[in-house]
XYZ file of C-alpha atoms in Angstrom:
322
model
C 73.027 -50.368 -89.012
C 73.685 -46.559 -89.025
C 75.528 -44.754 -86.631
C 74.710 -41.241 -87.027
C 71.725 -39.847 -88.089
C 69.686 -36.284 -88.136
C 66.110 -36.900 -86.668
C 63.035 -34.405 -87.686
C 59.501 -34.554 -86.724
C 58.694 -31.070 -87.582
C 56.249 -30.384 -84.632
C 56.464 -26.853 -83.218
C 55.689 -25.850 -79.584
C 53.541 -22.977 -79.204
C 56.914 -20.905 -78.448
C 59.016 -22.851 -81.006
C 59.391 -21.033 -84.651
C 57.052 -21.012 -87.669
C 56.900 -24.505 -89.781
C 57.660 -22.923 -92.645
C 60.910 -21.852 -91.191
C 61.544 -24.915 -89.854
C 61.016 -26.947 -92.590
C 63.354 -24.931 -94.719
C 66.183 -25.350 -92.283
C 65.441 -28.931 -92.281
C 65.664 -29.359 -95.826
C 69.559 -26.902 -95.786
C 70.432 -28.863 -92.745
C 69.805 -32.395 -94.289
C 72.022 -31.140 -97.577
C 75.075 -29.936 -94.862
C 74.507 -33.414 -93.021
C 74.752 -35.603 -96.261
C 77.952 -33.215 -97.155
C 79.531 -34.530 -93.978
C 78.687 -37.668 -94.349
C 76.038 -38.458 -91.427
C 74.323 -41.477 -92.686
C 70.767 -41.496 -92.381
C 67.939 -39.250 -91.797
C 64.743 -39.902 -89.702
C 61.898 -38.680 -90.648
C 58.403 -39.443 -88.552
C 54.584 -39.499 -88.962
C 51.758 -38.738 -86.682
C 48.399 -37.252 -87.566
C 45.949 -34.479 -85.973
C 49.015 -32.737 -83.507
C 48.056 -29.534 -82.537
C 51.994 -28.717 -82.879
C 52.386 -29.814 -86.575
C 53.837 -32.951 -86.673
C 54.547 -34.065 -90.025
C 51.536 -36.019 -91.678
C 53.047 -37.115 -94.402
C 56.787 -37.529 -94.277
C 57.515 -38.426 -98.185
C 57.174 -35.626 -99.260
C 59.773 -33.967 -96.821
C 61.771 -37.417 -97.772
C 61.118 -36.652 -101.240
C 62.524 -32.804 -100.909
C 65.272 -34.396 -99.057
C 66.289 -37.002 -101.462
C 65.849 -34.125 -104.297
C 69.101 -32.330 -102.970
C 71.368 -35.128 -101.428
C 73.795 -37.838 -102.905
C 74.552 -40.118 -100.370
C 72.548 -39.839 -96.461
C 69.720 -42.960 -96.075
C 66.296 -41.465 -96.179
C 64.168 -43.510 -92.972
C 60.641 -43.138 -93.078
C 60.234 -43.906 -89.253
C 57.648 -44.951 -89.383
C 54.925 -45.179 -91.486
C 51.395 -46.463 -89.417
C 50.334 -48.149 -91.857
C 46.932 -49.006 -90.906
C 45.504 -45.372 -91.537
C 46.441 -46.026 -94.796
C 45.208 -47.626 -98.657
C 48.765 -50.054 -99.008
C 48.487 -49.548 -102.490
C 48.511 -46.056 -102.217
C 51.891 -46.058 -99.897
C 53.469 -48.443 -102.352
C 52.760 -46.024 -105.031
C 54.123 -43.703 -103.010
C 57.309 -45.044 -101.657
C 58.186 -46.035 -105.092
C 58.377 -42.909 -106.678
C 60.057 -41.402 -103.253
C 62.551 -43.955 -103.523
C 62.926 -43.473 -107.567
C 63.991 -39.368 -106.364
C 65.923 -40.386 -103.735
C 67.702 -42.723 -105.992
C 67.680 -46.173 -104.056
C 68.149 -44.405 -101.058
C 64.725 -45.073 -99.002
C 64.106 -47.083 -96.271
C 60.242 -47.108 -95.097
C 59.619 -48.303 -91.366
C 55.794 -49.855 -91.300
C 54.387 -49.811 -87.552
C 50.930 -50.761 -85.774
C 50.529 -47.644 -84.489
C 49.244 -47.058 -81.334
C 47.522 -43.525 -81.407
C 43.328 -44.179 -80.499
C 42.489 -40.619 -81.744
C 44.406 -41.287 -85.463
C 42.590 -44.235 -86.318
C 39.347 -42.494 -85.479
C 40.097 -39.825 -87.638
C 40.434 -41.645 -90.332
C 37.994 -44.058 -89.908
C 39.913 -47.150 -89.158
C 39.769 -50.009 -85.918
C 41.864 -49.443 -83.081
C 41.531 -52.781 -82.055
C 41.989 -54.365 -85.354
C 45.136 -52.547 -86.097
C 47.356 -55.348 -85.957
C 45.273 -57.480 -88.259
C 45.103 -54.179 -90.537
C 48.889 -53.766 -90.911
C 49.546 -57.546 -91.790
C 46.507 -57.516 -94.561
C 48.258 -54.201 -95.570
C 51.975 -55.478 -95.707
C 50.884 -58.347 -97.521
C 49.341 -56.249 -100.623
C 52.185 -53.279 -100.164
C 55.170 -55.827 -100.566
C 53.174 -57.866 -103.489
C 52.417 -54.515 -105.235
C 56.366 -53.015 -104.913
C 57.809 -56.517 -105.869
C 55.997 -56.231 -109.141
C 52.795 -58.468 -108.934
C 49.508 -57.798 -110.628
C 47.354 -59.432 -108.563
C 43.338 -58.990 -107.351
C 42.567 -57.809 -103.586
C 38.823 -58.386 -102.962
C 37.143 -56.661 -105.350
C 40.492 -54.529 -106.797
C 43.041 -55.595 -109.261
C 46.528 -54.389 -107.912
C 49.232 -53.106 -110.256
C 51.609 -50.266 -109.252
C 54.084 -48.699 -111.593
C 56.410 -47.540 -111.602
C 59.130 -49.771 -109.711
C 62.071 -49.076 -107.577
C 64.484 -51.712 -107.780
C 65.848 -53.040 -104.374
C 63.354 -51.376 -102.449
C 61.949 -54.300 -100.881
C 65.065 -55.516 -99.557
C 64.789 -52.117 -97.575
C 61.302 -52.398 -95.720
C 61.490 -52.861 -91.885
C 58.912 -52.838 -89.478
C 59.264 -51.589 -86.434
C 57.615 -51.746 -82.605
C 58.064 -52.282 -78.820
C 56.447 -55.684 -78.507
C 57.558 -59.159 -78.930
C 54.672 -59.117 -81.573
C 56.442 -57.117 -83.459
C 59.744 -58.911 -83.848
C 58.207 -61.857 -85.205
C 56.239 -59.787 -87.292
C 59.352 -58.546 -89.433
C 60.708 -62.410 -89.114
C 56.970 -63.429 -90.723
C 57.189 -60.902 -93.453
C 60.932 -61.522 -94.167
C 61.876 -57.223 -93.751
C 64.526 -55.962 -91.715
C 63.623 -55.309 -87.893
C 63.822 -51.773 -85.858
C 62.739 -52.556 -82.523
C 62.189 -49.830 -79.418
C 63.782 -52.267 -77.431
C 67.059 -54.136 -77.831
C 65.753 -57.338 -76.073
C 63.542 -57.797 -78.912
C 66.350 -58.608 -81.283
C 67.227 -61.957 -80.275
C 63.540 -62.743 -80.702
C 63.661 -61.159 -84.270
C 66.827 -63.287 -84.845
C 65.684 -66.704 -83.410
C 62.190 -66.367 -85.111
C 64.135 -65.928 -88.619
C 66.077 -69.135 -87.823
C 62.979 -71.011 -87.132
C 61.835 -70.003 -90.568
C 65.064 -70.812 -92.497
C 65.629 -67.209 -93.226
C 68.525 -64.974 -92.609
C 68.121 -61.940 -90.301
C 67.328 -58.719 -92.313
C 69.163 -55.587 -91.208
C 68.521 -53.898 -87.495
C 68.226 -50.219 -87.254
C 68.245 -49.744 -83.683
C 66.701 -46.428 -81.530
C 69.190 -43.919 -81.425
C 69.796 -41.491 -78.977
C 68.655 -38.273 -79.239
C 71.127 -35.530 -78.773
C 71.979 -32.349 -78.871
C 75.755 -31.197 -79.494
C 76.984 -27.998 -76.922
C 80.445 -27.570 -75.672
C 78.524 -26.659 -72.446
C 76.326 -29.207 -71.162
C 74.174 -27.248 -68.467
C 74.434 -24.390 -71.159
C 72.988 -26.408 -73.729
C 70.137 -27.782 -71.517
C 69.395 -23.901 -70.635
C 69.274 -24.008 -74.282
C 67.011 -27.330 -75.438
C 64.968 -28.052 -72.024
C 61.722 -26.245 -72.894
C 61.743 -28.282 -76.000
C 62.909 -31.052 -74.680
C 59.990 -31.325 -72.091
C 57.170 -30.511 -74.688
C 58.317 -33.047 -77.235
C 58.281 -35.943 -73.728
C 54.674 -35.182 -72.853
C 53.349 -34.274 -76.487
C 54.502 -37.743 -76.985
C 53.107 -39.130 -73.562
C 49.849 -37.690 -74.980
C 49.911 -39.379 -77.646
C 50.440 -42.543 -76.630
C 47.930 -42.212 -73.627
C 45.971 -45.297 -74.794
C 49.269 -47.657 -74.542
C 50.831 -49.122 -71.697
C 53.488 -47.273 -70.079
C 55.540 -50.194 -70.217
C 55.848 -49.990 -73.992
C 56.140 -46.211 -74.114
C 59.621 -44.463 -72.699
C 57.643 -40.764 -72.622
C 55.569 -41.750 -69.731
C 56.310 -39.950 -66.438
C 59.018 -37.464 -68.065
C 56.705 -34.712 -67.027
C 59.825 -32.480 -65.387
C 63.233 -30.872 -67.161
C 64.601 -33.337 -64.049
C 62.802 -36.482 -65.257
C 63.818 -35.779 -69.096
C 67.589 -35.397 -68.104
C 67.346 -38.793 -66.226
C 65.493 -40.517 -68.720
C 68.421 -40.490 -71.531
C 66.113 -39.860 -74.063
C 67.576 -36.796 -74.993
C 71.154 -35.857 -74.044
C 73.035 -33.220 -74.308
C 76.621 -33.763 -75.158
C 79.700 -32.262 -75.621
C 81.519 -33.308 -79.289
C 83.619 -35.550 -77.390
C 81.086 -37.244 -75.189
C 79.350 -38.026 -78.305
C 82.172 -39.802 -79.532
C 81.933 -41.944 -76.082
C 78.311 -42.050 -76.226
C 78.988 -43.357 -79.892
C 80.882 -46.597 -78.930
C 77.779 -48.184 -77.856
C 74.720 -46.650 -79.556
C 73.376 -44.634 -82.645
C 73.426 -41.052 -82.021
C 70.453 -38.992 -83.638
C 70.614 -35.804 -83.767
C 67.211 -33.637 -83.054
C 68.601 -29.954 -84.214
C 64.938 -28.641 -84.782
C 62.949 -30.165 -81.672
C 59.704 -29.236 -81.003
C 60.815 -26.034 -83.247
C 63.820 -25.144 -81.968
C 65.472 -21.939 -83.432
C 67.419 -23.144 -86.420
C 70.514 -20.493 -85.222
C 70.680 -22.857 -82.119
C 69.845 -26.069 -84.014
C 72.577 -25.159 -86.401
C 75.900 -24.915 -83.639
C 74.573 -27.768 -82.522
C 75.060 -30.033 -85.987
C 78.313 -28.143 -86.842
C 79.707 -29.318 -83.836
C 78.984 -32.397 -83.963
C 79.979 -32.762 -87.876
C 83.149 -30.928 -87.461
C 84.460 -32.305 -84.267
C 82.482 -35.455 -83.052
C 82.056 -37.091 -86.704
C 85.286 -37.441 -87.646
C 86.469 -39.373 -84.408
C 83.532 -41.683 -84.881
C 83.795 -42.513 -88.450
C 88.207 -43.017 -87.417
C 87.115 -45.836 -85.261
C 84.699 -47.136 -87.205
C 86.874 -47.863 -90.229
């Protein structure tokens, strides 16, 4: 579905730079990207990270959408079982109202034990949580006044179209037939989930919804050891920050576990660092995303690396691609 993309998740190692430093460079770095003509942004939520990982990515999407024309805002993804639907639909609307049509929320399970104790919710009953949840959310941003147990639902105001850009997104087959059940578009961790996505949709007499597939995380140098010199401390946090988080899930369905070396990262593919014209390789076959502030990189390093890639890698990829 998109092709090129910036990534932020705005968590900071304890050697990275400040948050509020980062987040302005995210916010002048999303402006430049949309300028170029990278298509989407990715934007990520987690809860209770002793690094800062952004909470509550609207309102960066919101900030985003504030000063850009044309670059898709992703929510990826929203976990929506810490959370009130109506409240998200209430807030998604008016994002997508500033971003003008440009929003697309990702709705997940979520799969972090120590969130859903935090705020209060079952672990175990997450599943069952996100369903009850996407039922009332889609209801509420379709229009519908309607009564939930005990509450009458009625959110205004409306974004029009913004239904026809929910997906949900996850690692398990559960998942996949999940965003066939709910009729939304489908971002799976996996690509052998899609034909399950896609034959589930046929069984229901609907068409597919869009597919926003993982994208590779890179980072643009002209020197490839240089640049890992460059990214690897951050690099290796972000892999077991992650693998911490998702401690309570099977490795299986989580590519962070085990990356606990520089070594182990590089092999992984996770992250890659690329030269502008490997990118335009790498391109051929997958989405790039590029992570210019990970784990808080300096923005003066972050920067190079999204320059090159928008001045020398983009316009070779968007030349094939037309």
């Amino acid at each position: 579905m998109f092709k090129t993309a910036l990534s932020f998740d705005m968590r900071s190692a304890p050697f990275g730079r400040p948050q509020p430093e980062l987040y302005r460079a995210a916010l002048d770095m999303i402006e430049y990207a949309d300028s170029k003509g990278i298509e989407n942004v990715i934007i990520s939520e987690h809860h209770c990270s002793e690094d800062g990982y952004i909470p509550v990515p609207a309102l960066l999407a919101a900030a985003a959408g504030a000063r850009t024309k044309h670059i898709a805002i992703t929510l990826g993804a929203i976990v929506l079982p810490l959370h009130d639907p109506v409240k998200v639909a209430e807030q998604i609307a008016v994002t997508d109202l500033i971003c003008g049509g440009r929003l697309h929320p990702v709705f997940v399970a979520g799969y972090a034990r120590h969130e859903f104790e935090a705020f209060g919710k079952s672990f175990a009953a997450r599943g069952e949580l996100l369903d009850n949840g996407l039922s009332v959310l889609i209801r509420a941003i379709n229009g519908d006044r309607f009564t939930d147990g005990d509450r009458v639902v009625f959110v205004r105001p409306l974004s029009e179209g913004l239904a026809s850009r929910l997906f949900i997104g996850g690692g398990i087959r559960t998942s996949a037939l999940r965003a066939a059940r709910f009729d939304t578009g489908f971002w799976p961790m996996k690509n052998d989930l899609i034909p399950v996505y896609q034959e589930a949709c046929q069984q229901l007499g609907r068409m597919p919804g869009a597919i926003m597939t993982t994208a590779v995380g890179v980072h643009v140098s002209e020197d490839v050891e240089g640049g890992w010199e460059e990214i690897g401390p951050y690099a290796l946090h972000l892999m077991r920050a992650y693998a911490a988080i998702s401690a309570d899930v099977s490795s299986s369905n989580s590519p962070m576990h085990g990356l606990d070396t520089l070594e182990a990262v590089r092999a992984s593919g996770v992250v890659q660092v690329l030269t502008p014209l490997q990118c335009v390789e790498v391109a051929k076959d997958h989405a790039l995303a590029l992570v210019p502030l990970i784990a808080g990189l300096p923005p003066e390093i972050g920067w190079k690396s999204l320059e090159l890639f928008a001045e020398q890698a983009l316009p070779l990829i968007n030349l094939r691609n037309s």
